[in-house]
């Protein structure tokens, strides 16, 4: 991604430690990202994110006033296009899974280098999931566990079940590769199409299935066995 392209990516940084927050914002701005806002607590993060409309939210989990996962869930619920990269001191599996379930696109621990952070924000902006090494497998395993849970009860006799949405062959191809854990870039290379086309297929599929984010999309695909196809 060029500096010019990065300047078009609006980023907001949320952390309750002023020195850390300012350092991350400065590194992002120096790299060419448009840092549109910062915040130091949960309620402030929600207010400022609504006003600044960032493309990517770099979010700490341990926030006063409102936990980071609650901030993420609220903002992504309002705007499914928002990408959230959690940047946390915790590498605990429970924290990672809770963040992903709340709608986070990726999860990076604070021991990451500046270069790793910048690369993670670039990937997050593109819609690709980013996880500190060792955590990606954990998240995919959780997707599979969720998919193995009992399905909702069937409609009562006499009631009409909604008709399953129709996906195009290409949308199904893309969905299958998303479920296998491939990034948008890898899917584009595999199908010999552009990264933007992959993003469009994913957004169309989310709309048709009335899902909100990649987490729900992967779960949908795994429930239907598309990851094994």
mmCIF file of C-alpha atoms in Angstrom:
data_model
loop_
_atom_site.group_PDB
_atom_site.id
_atom_site.type_symbol
_atom_site.label_atom_id
_atom_site.label_comp_id
_atom_site.label_asym_id
_atom_site.label_seq_id
_atom_site.Cartn_x
_atom_site.Cartn_y
_atom_site.Cartn_z
ATOM 1 C CA UNK A 1 0.000 0.000 0.000
ATOM 2 C CA UNK A 2 1.431 3.364 -0.999
ATOM 3 C CA UNK A 3 1.642 6.372 1.298
ATOM 4 C CA UNK A 4 -1.024 8.063 -0.820
ATOM 5 C CA UNK A 5 -3.311 5.067 -0.330
ATOM 6 C CA UNK A 6 -2.594 5.030 3.400
ATOM 7 C CA UNK A 7 -3.498 8.701 3.689
ATOM 8 C CA UNK A 8 -6.991 7.741 2.556
ATOM 9 C CA UNK A 9 -7.274 5.273 5.478
ATOM 10 C CA UNK A 10 -8.752 7.003 8.523
ATOM 11 C CA UNK A 11 -7.536 5.540 11.815
ATOM 12 C CA UNK A 12 -8.571 6.149 15.411
ATOM 13 C CA UNK A 13 -6.465 5.067 18.409
ATOM 14 C CA UNK A 14 -8.061 4.155 21.744
ATOM 15 C CA UNK A 15 -5.918 3.508 24.830
ATOM 16 C CA UNK A 16 -6.087 4.735 28.420
ATOM 17 C CA UNK A 17 -2.322 5.333 28.667
ATOM 18 C CA UNK A 18 -1.627 8.785 27.150
ATOM 19 C CA UNK A 19 2.038 8.160 26.291
ATOM 20 C CA UNK A 20 1.296 4.842 24.591
ATOM 21 C CA UNK A 21 -1.749 6.262 22.784
ATOM 22 C CA UNK A 22 0.219 9.257 21.509
ATOM 23 C CA UNK A 23 3.142 7.085 20.412
ATOM 24 C CA UNK A 24 0.887 4.757 18.383
ATOM 25 C CA UNK A 25 -0.943 7.711 16.824
ATOM 26 C CA UNK A 26 2.386 9.348 15.956
ATOM 27 C CA UNK A 27 3.753 6.168 14.353
ATOM 28 C CA UNK A 28 0.608 5.790 12.259
ATOM 29 C CA UNK A 29 0.624 9.431 11.179
ATOM 30 C CA UNK A 30 4.333 9.236 10.288
ATOM 31 C CA UNK A 31 3.593 6.191 8.121
ATOM 32 C CA UNK A 32 0.986 8.219 6.211
ATOM 33 C CA UNK A 33 -2.273 7.165 7.840
ATOM 34 C CA UNK A 34 -4.898 9.806 8.589
ATOM 35 C CA UNK A 35 -5.282 9.696 12.380
ATOM 36 C CA UNK A 36 -8.716 11.276 12.776
ATOM 37 C CA UNK A 37 -9.189 10.868 16.542
ATOM 38 C CA UNK A 38 -7.902 9.367 19.772
ATOM 39 C CA UNK A 39 -9.675 8.470 22.999
ATOM 40 C CA UNK A 40 -8.715 7.428 26.512
ATOM 41 C CA UNK A 41 -11.822 5.683 27.832
ATOM 42 C CA UNK A 42 -14.740 3.613 26.567
ATOM 43 C CA UNK A 43 -17.571 6.165 26.452
ATOM 44 C CA UNK A 44 -15.259 8.754 24.887
ATOM 45 C CA UNK A 45 -14.200 6.184 22.276
ATOM 46 C CA UNK A 46 -17.815 5.529 21.265
ATOM 47 C CA UNK A 47 -18.645 9.240 20.998
ATOM 48 C CA UNK A 48 -15.532 10.186 19.059
ATOM 49 C CA UNK A 49 -15.720 7.187 16.725
ATOM 50 C CA UNK A 50 -19.271 8.131 15.784
ATOM 51 C CA UNK A 51 -18.144 11.681 15.053
ATOM 52 C CA UNK A 52 -14.858 10.889 13.266
ATOM 53 C CA UNK A 53 -16.041 7.799 11.317
ATOM 54 C CA UNK A 54 -12.653 6.018 11.125
ATOM 55 C CA UNK A 55 -12.029 3.145 8.733
ATOM 56 C CA UNK A 56 -9.895 1.341 11.315
ATOM 57 C CA UNK A 57 -10.171 1.467 15.097
ATOM 58 C CA UNK A 58 -6.975 0.497 16.970
ATOM 59 C CA UNK A 59 -8.464 -0.507 20.309
ATOM 60 C CA UNK A 60 -7.152 -1.484 23.719
ATOM 61 C CA UNK A 61 -9.361 -3.849 25.740
ATOM 62 C CA UNK A 62 -8.681 -2.518 29.234
ATOM 63 C CA UNK A 63 -10.536 0.800 29.228
ATOM 64 C CA UNK A 64 -12.182 2.764 32.037
ATOM 65 C CA UNK A 65 -15.888 3.467 31.767
ATOM 66 C CA UNK A 66 -16.670 0.801 29.172
ATOM 67 C CA UNK A 67 -14.590 -2.294 28.295
ATOM 68 C CA UNK A 68 -12.975 -2.478 24.874
ATOM 69 C CA UNK A 69 -15.099 -5.463 23.836
ATOM 70 C CA UNK A 70 -18.255 -3.477 24.619
ATOM 71 C CA UNK A 71 -16.931 -0.532 22.593
ATOM 72 C CA UNK A 72 -16.184 -2.858 19.695
ATOM 73 C CA UNK A 73 -19.564 -4.596 19.826
ATOM 74 C CA UNK A 74 -21.476 -1.320 19.951
ATOM 75 C CA UNK A 75 -19.578 0.411 17.135
ATOM 76 C CA UNK A 76 -19.398 -2.589 14.795
ATOM 77 C CA UNK A 77 -23.086 -3.234 15.446
ATOM 78 C CA UNK A 78 -23.846 0.295 14.261
ATOM 79 C CA UNK A 79 -21.382 0.182 11.364
ATOM 80 C CA UNK A 80 -20.423 -3.312 10.128
ATOM 81 C CA UNK A 81 -17.929 -1.747 7.699
ATOM 82 C CA UNK A 82 -15.763 -0.568 10.614
ATOM 83 C CA UNK A 83 -12.539 -2.576 11.002
ATOM 84 C CA UNK A 84 -11.285 -3.090 14.552
ATOM 85 C CA UNK A 85 -7.713 -4.073 15.382
ATOM 86 C CA UNK A 86 -7.337 -4.887 19.064
ATOM 87 C CA UNK A 87 -3.940 -3.867 20.420
ATOM 88 C CA UNK A 88 -3.688 -5.323 23.904
ATOM 89 C CA UNK A 89 -1.128 -6.254 26.526
ATOM 90 C CA UNK A 90 -3.033 -9.496 27.031
ATOM 91 C CA UNK A 91 -2.430 -12.584 24.956
ATOM 92 C CA UNK A 92 -4.894 -14.619 27.007
ATOM 93 C CA UNK A 93 -7.012 -16.875 24.823
ATOM 94 C CA UNK A 94 -10.239 -15.813 26.547
ATOM 95 C CA UNK A 95 -9.523 -12.151 25.762
ATOM 96 C CA UNK A 96 -8.751 -12.934 22.130
ATOM 97 C CA UNK A 97 -11.922 -14.954 21.620
ATOM 98 C CA UNK A 98 -14.087 -12.374 23.366
ATOM 99 C CA UNK A 99 -12.645 -9.643 21.143
ATOM 100 C CA UNK A 100 -13.287 -11.632 17.971
ATOM 101 C CA UNK A 101 -16.839 -12.469 19.031
ATOM 102 C CA UNK A 102 -17.471 -8.764 19.627
ATOM 103 C CA UNK A 103 -16.566 -8.045 15.996
ATOM 104 C CA UNK A 104 -12.816 -7.356 16.001
ATOM 105 C CA UNK A 105 -11.076 -8.017 12.692
ATOM 106 C CA UNK A 106 -7.713 -8.795 14.281
ATOM 107 C CA UNK A 107 -5.735 -8.987 17.495
ATOM 108 C CA UNK A 108 -2.165 -7.875 18.135
ATOM 109 C CA UNK A 109 -0.280 -7.898 21.428
ATOM 110 C CA UNK A 110 1.566 -4.760 22.494
ATOM 111 C CA UNK A 111 4.930 -6.495 22.309
ATOM 112 C CA UNK A 112 4.639 -6.277 18.499
ATOM 113 C CA UNK A 113 7.102 -4.040 16.695
ATOM 114 C CA UNK A 114 6.125 -0.768 15.027
ATOM 115 C CA UNK A 115 6.560 -2.461 11.641
ATOM 116 C CA UNK A 116 4.206 -5.272 12.683
ATOM 117 C CA UNK A 117 1.647 -2.738 13.881
ATOM 118 C CA UNK A 118 1.745 -0.777 10.633
ATOM 119 C CA UNK A 119 1.426 -3.969 8.591
ATOM 120 C CA UNK A 120 -1.486 -5.073 10.789
ATOM 121 C CA UNK A 121 -3.336 -1.774 10.296
ATOM 122 C CA UNK A 122 -2.817 -2.021 6.527
ATOM 123 C CA UNK A 123 -4.211 -5.569 6.475
ATOM 124 C CA UNK A 124 -7.089 -4.645 8.765
ATOM 125 C CA UNK A 125 -7.991 -1.714 6.521
ATOM 126 C CA UNK A 126 -8.138 -4.162 3.610
ATOM 127 C CA UNK A 127 -10.490 -6.413 5.551
ATOM 128 C CA UNK A 128 -7.969 -9.174 6.184
ATOM 129 C CA UNK A 129 -7.824 -10.717 9.665
ATOM 130 C CA UNK A 130 -4.542 -10.202 11.524
ATOM 131 C CA UNK A 131 -3.528 -12.130 14.605
ATOM 132 C CA UNK A 132 -0.371 -12.307 16.687
ATOM 133 C CA UNK A 133 1.387 -15.571 15.667
ATOM 134 C CA UNK A 134 -0.180 -18.542 17.402
ATOM 135 C CA UNK A 135 -3.592 -16.965 17.813
ATOM 136 C CA UNK A 136 -5.017 -17.509 14.315
ATOM 137 C CA UNK A 137 -5.365 -21.255 14.875
ATOM 138 C CA UNK A 138 -7.084 -20.608 18.201
ATOM 139 C CA UNK A 139 -9.661 -18.362 16.548
ATOM 140 C CA UNK A 140 -10.361 -20.822 13.720
ATOM 141 C CA UNK A 141 -10.757 -23.560 16.319
ATOM 142 C CA UNK A 142 -13.329 -21.426 18.135
ATOM 143 C CA UNK A 143 -15.234 -20.905 14.881
ATOM 144 C CA UNK A 144 -15.422 -24.674 14.542
ATOM 145 C CA UNK A 145 -16.561 -25.108 18.146
ATOM 146 C CA UNK A 146 -19.321 -22.534 17.679
ATOM 147 C CA UNK A 147 -20.416 -24.212 14.466
ATOM 148 C CA UNK A 148 -20.694 -27.540 16.306
ATOM 149 C CA UNK A 149 -23.196 -26.120 18.797
ATOM 150 C CA UNK A 150 -26.831 -27.188 18.352
ATOM 151 C CA UNK A 151 -28.686 -25.320 15.660
ATOM 152 C CA UNK A 152 -31.692 -23.154 16.586
ATOM 153 C CA UNK A 153 -34.979 -24.982 16.928
ATOM 154 C CA UNK A 154 -36.827 -25.715 13.704
ATOM 155 C CA UNK A 155 -39.910 -23.631 12.886
ATOM 156 C CA UNK A 156 -43.151 -24.889 14.370
ATOM 157 C CA UNK A 157 -45.342 -27.006 12.068
ATOM 158 C CA UNK A 158 -47.447 -24.839 9.822
ATOM 159 C CA UNK A 159 -45.072 -21.873 9.977
ATOM 160 C CA UNK A 160 -43.165 -20.955 6.856
ATOM 161 C CA UNK A 161 -39.382 -21.044 7.060
ATOM 162 C CA UNK A 162 -37.596 -18.242 5.225
ATOM 163 C CA UNK A 163 -36.128 -19.271 1.910
ATOM 164 C CA UNK A 164 -32.340 -19.680 1.948
ATOM 165 C CA UNK A 165 -30.590 -16.786 0.161
ATOM 166 C CA UNK A 166 -29.165 -17.604 -3.241
ATOM 167 C CA UNK A 167 -25.436 -17.022 -3.627
ATOM 168 C CA UNK A 168 -23.723 -16.922 -6.986
ATOM 169 C CA UNK A 169 -21.107 -19.572 -7.792
ATOM 170 C CA UNK A 170 -18.347 -17.001 -7.307
ATOM 171 C CA UNK A 171 -19.767 -15.818 -3.964
ATOM 172 C CA UNK A 172 -19.845 -19.446 -2.820
ATOM 173 C CA UNK A 173 -16.229 -19.923 -3.952
ATOM 174 C CA UNK A 174 -15.122 -16.865 -2.015
ATOM 175 C CA UNK A 175 -17.137 -17.896 1.057
ATOM 176 C CA UNK A 176 -15.526 -21.355 1.013
ATOM 177 C CA UNK A 177 -12.020 -19.839 0.960
ATOM 178 C CA UNK A 178 -12.889 -17.349 3.716
ATOM 179 C CA UNK A 179 -13.986 -20.305 5.850
ATOM 180 C CA UNK A 180 -10.648 -21.995 5.237
ATOM 181 C CA UNK A 181 -8.939 -18.989 6.809
ATOM 182 C CA UNK A 182 -7.477 -17.422 3.657
ATOM 183 C CA UNK A 183 -6.934 -13.668 3.560
ATOM 184 C CA UNK A 184 -8.599 -11.552 0.887
ATOM 185 C CA UNK A 185 -5.236 -11.224 -0.850
ATOM 186 C CA UNK A 186 -4.768 -14.999 -0.909
ATOM 187 C CA UNK A 187 -8.312 -15.488 -2.200
ATOM 188 C CA UNK A 188 -7.696 -12.946 -4.971
ATOM 189 C CA UNK A 189 -4.534 -14.792 -6.010
ATOM 190 C CA UNK A 190 -6.231 -18.185 -5.844
ATOM 191 C CA UNK A 191 -9.200 -17.091 -7.991
ATOM 192 C CA UNK A 192 -7.175 -14.730 -10.210
ATOM 193 C CA UNK A 193 -9.385 -11.751 -9.438
ATOM 194 C CA UNK A 194 -8.683 -8.391 -7.829
ATOM 195 C CA UNK A 195 -8.596 -7.758 -4.090
ATOM 196 C CA UNK A 196 -11.434 -5.254 -4.537
ATOM 197 C CA UNK A 197 -13.565 -7.880 -6.280
ATOM 198 C CA UNK A 198 -13.080 -10.249 -3.358
ATOM 199 C CA UNK A 199 -14.174 -7.504 -0.948
ATOM 200 C CA UNK A 200 -17.255 -6.822 -3.070
ATOM 201 C CA UNK A 201 -18.222 -10.512 -3.085
ATOM 202 C CA UNK A 202 -17.846 -10.684 0.700
ATOM 203 C CA UNK A 203 -19.950 -7.543 1.231
ATOM 204 C CA UNK A 204 -22.644 -8.861 -1.128
ATOM 205 C CA UNK A 205 -22.678 -12.186 0.702
ATOM 206 C CA UNK A 206 -22.944 -10.479 4.102
ATOM 207 C CA UNK A 207 -25.913 -8.501 2.806
ATOM 208 C CA UNK A 208 -27.690 -11.524 1.340
ATOM 209 C CA UNK A 209 -27.197 -13.609 4.478
ATOM 210 C CA UNK A 210 -27.998 -10.677 6.800
ATOM 211 C CA UNK A 211 -24.720 -11.173 8.660
ATOM 212 C CA UNK A 212 -22.616 -8.402 10.172
ATOM 213 C CA UNK A 213 -18.976 -9.396 10.010
ATOM 214 C CA UNK A 214 -16.393 -11.972 9.016
ATOM 215 C CA UNK A 215 -16.820 -13.893 12.275
ATOM 216 C CA UNK A 216 -20.485 -14.575 11.533
ATOM 217 C CA UNK A 217 -19.670 -15.321 7.890
ATOM 218 C CA UNK A 218 -17.087 -17.965 8.793
ATOM 219 C CA UNK A 219 -19.452 -19.549 11.276
ATOM 220 C CA UNK A 220 -22.192 -19.690 8.624
ATOM 221 C CA UNK A 221 -19.815 -21.370 6.170
ATOM 222 C CA UNK A 222 -18.500 -23.911 8.688
ATOM 223 C CA UNK A 223 -22.038 -24.808 9.785
ATOM 224 C CA UNK A 224 -22.724 -25.781 6.176
ATOM 225 C CA UNK A 225 -19.474 -27.697 5.742
ATOM 226 C CA UNK A 226 -18.074 -25.276 3.156
ATOM 227 C CA UNK A 227 -14.655 -25.262 4.849
ATOM 228 C CA UNK A 228 -14.302 -28.985 4.127
ATOM 229 C CA UNK A 229 -15.351 -28.743 0.483
#
